[in-house]
mmCIF file of C-alpha atoms in Angstrom:
data_model
loop_
_atom_site.group_PDB
_atom_site.id
_atom_site.type_symbol
_atom_site.label_atom_id
_atom_site.label_comp_id
_atom_site.label_asym_id
_atom_site.label_seq_id
_atom_site.Cartn_x
_atom_site.Cartn_y
_atom_site.Cartn_z
ATOM 1 C CA MET A 883 22.299 25.707 14.026
ATOM 2 C CA SER A 884 18.391 24.941 13.333
ATOM 3 C CA ALA A 885 17.210 21.227 14.270
ATOM 4 C CA ILE A 886 17.304 20.403 10.228
ATOM 5 C CA ASP A 887 20.150 21.844 9.518
ATOM 6 C CA HIS A 888 22.114 20.317 12.527
ATOM 7 C CA MET A 889 20.206 16.527 10.627
ATOM 8 C CA ALA A 890 21.226 18.011 6.975
ATOM 9 C CA ASN A 891 24.926 18.201 8.423
ATOM 10 C CA ALA A 892 24.454 14.057 10.833
ATOM 11 C CA LEU A 893 22.897 12.765 7.778
ATOM 12 C CA SER A 894 25.963 14.691 5.228
ATOM 13 C CA GLY A 895 29.105 12.170 4.389
ATOM 14 C CA TRP A 896 30.112 8.804 6.704
ATOM 15 C CA GLY A 897 27.171 10.033 9.374
ATOM 16 C CA LEU A 898 24.746 8.941 5.807
ATOM 17 C CA TRP A 899 26.212 5.464 4.861
ATOM 18 C CA VAL A 900 26.433 4.213 9.256
ATOM 19 C CA ALA A 901 22.350 5.210 8.491
ATOM 20 C CA LEU A 902 22.403 3.083 5.896
ATOM 21 C CA VAL A 903 23.961 0.390 7.556
ATOM 22 C CA GLY A 904 22.294 0.732 10.956
ATOM 23 C CA ALA A 905 19.138 0.757 8.620
ATOM 24 C CA CYS A 906 19.748 -2.800 7.096
ATOM 25 C CA LEU A 907 20.680 -5.127 10.320
ATOM 26 C CA GLY A 908 17.780 -3.562 11.538
ATOM 27 C CA THR A 909 16.013 -4.429 8.789
ATOM 28 C CA TYR A 910 18.046 -8.171 7.950
ATOM 29 C CA PHE A 911 17.800 -8.759 11.943
ATOM 30 C CA CYS A 912 13.928 -8.531 11.834
ATOM 31 C CA ARG A 913 13.968 -11.300 9.380
ATOM 32 C CA THR A 914 15.629 -13.523 10.650
ATOM 33 C CA ILE A 915 13.784 -13.333 14.114
ATOM 34 C CA GLY A 916 10.510 -13.707 11.250
ATOM 35 C CA VAL A 917 12.218 -16.951 9.398
ATOM 36 C CA THR A 918 13.504 -18.309 12.620
ATOM 37 C CA LEU A 919 9.809 -18.016 15.013
ATOM 38 C CA SER A 920 7.552 -18.640 11.188
ATOM 39 C CA GLN A 921 8.301 -22.167 11.938
ATOM 40 C CA SER A 922 6.769 -23.351 15.038
ATOM 41 C CA ILE A 923 3.702 -20.350 14.413
ATOM 42 C CA ASN A 924 0.471 -21.631 13.252
ATOM 43 C CA GLN A 925 -1.617 -19.977 10.863
ATOM 44 C CA ASP A 926 -3.761 -21.485 11.897
ATOM 45 C CA SER A 927 -4.397 -20.455 15.085
ATOM 46 C CA GLU A 928 -7.182 -18.061 15.468
ATOM 47 C CA ILE A 929 -4.894 -15.093 16.566
ATOM 48 C CA PHE A 930 -3.568 -15.159 12.979
ATOM 49 C CA ARG A 931 -7.557 -15.695 11.392
ATOM 50 C CA TRP A 932 -7.699 -11.970 13.381
ATOM 51 C CA LEU A 933 -4.970 -10.588 12.093
ATOM 52 C CA ALA A 934 -5.758 -10.947 8.588
ATOM 53 C CA ALA A 935 -9.580 -9.914 9.382
ATOM 54 C CA VAL A 936 -7.598 -7.160 10.612
ATOM 55 C CA THR A 937 -5.519 -5.938 8.399
ATOM 56 C CA TYR A 938 -8.303 -6.669 5.219
ATOM 57 C CA ALA A 939 -10.771 -4.752 6.785
ATOM 58 C CA MET A 940 -8.505 -1.363 7.687
ATOM 59 C CA VAL A 941 -6.908 -1.981 3.596
ATOM 60 C CA ALA A 942 -10.880 -2.301 3.080
ATOM 61 C CA ALA A 943 -11.413 0.881 5.439
ATOM 62 C CA LEU A 944 -8.123 3.501 3.498
ATOM 63 C CA THR A 945 -9.636 2.429 -0.119
ATOM 64 C CA ILE A 946 -12.680 3.596 0.967
ATOM 65 C CA ARG A 947 -11.335 6.850 2.357
ATOM 66 C CA LEU A 948 -8.717 7.223 -0.773
ATOM 67 C CA ILE A 949 -12.005 6.896 -2.944
ATOM 68 C CA VAL A 950 -14.732 9.044 -0.802
ATOM 69 C CA MET A 951 -12.026 11.035 0.440
ATOM 70 C CA PRO A 952 -8.978 12.043 -1.311
ATOM 71 C CA LEU A 953 -5.455 13.987 -0.408
ATOM 72 C CA GLY A 954 -3.911 15.472 -3.422
ATOM 73 C CA LEU A 955 -4.149 15.509 -6.415
ATOM 74 C CA MET A 956 -7.206 13.393 -6.565
ATOM 75 C CA SER A 957 -8.768 15.202 -4.589
ATOM 76 C CA THR A 958 -9.796 17.198 -8.053
ATOM 77 C CA VAL A 959 -10.829 14.489 -9.392
ATOM 78 C CA PRO A 960 -14.940 14.642 -8.845
ATOM 79 C CA LEU A 961 -16.782 11.988 -6.950
ATOM 80 C CA TRP A 962 -18.579 9.816 -9.229
ATOM 81 C CA ILE A 963 -15.180 10.066 -11.723
ATOM 82 C CA ARG A 964 -13.885 8.515 -9.014
ATOM 83 C CA ILE A 965 -16.921 5.761 -8.330
ATOM 84 C CA LEU A 966 -17.456 4.659 -11.737
ATOM 85 C CA ILE A 967 -13.765 4.202 -12.632
ATOM 86 C CA ARG A 968 -14.186 1.776 -9.020
ATOM 87 C CA ALA A 969 -17.060 -0.402 -10.628
ATOM 88 C CA LEU A 970 -15.375 -0.322 -13.545
ATOM 89 C CA SER A 971 -12.567 -1.873 -11.986
ATOM 90 C CA ILE A 972 -13.980 -4.134 -10.785
ATOM 91 C CA GLY A 973 -16.517 -4.990 -12.956
ATOM 92 C CA VAL A 974 -13.035 -6.413 -14.555
ATOM 93 C CA MET A 975 -12.285 -7.661 -11.953
ATOM 94 C CA PHE A 976 -15.796 -10.169 -11.493
ATOM 95 C CA SER A 977 -15.359 -11.157 -14.755
ATOM 96 C CA LYS A 978 -12.334 -13.971 -15.492
ATOM 97 C CA PRO A 979 -12.707 -16.280 -13.289
ATOM 98 C CA THR A 980 -9.120 -16.397 -13.257
ATOM 99 C CA ARG A 981 -6.028 -13.801 -12.674
ATOM 100 C CA ARG A 982 -8.497 -11.154 -12.178
ATOM 101 C CA LEU A 983 -6.780 -8.903 -9.875
ATOM 102 C CA VAL A 984 -3.667 -7.038 -11.737
ATOM 103 C CA PRO A 985 -6.560 -6.441 -15.111
ATOM 104 C CA ALA A 986 -8.523 -4.394 -12.633
ATOM 105 C CA LEU A 987 -5.557 -3.352 -11.182
ATOM 106 C CA LEU A 988 -4.900 -1.701 -14.397
ATOM 107 C CA THR A 989 -8.284 -0.540 -15.456
ATOM 108 C CA GLY A 990 -8.281 1.481 -12.303
ATOM 109 C CA THR A 991 -4.913 3.335 -13.346
ATOM 110 C CA LEU A 992 -5.209 3.886 -16.584
ATOM 111 C CA LEU A 993 -8.901 4.570 -16.302
ATOM 112 C CA MET A 994 -7.302 6.791 -13.902
ATOM 113 C CA VAL A 995 -4.554 8.194 -16.554
ATOM 114 C CA VAL A 996 -7.147 8.844 -19.297
ATOM 115 C CA TYR A 997 -9.677 11.150 -17.474
ATOM 116 C CA GLY A 998 -6.789 13.397 -16.193
ATOM 117 C CA VAL A 999 -4.394 13.849 -19.901
ATOM 118 C CA ILE A 1000 -8.407 14.691 -20.893
ATOM 119 C CA ARG A 1001 -8.939 17.062 -18.296
#
C-alpha cells in the first residue's frame, strides 16, 4: 500500500472528522493566545515596525514576481499587457482620494478577464 493510499484511508470516515476537529482546536487555541497576549503588546514598538516593513516588502516582492515571472495561466499573458494592466490599476488607485483599493483591484481583475475572453 502506497503512502497516498494510506493517507486516503486515514482521512476517510472518522479520521476526517478527527482531523477537522483537531484543526479547529489548533486554530482557536492560537487565536485565544493571540487575544490574551495582545493586551500587553505595544504596537508602536520597534519590533512591530520592523515586522510591518518586512510584511510590506514581501507583498511588494510577491506582486512584482507575479507580474514579471508568473506561473500557470498568467504566464500566457504577454509581459507588456500585464504591465499595462498594472499601470491602469495604479492610475485608478491614485485617481480617487478615498476608497482607492477596491476599485483598483476590480480594474486589474476585470481587465485581465476581458483580455482572457478576447484572446
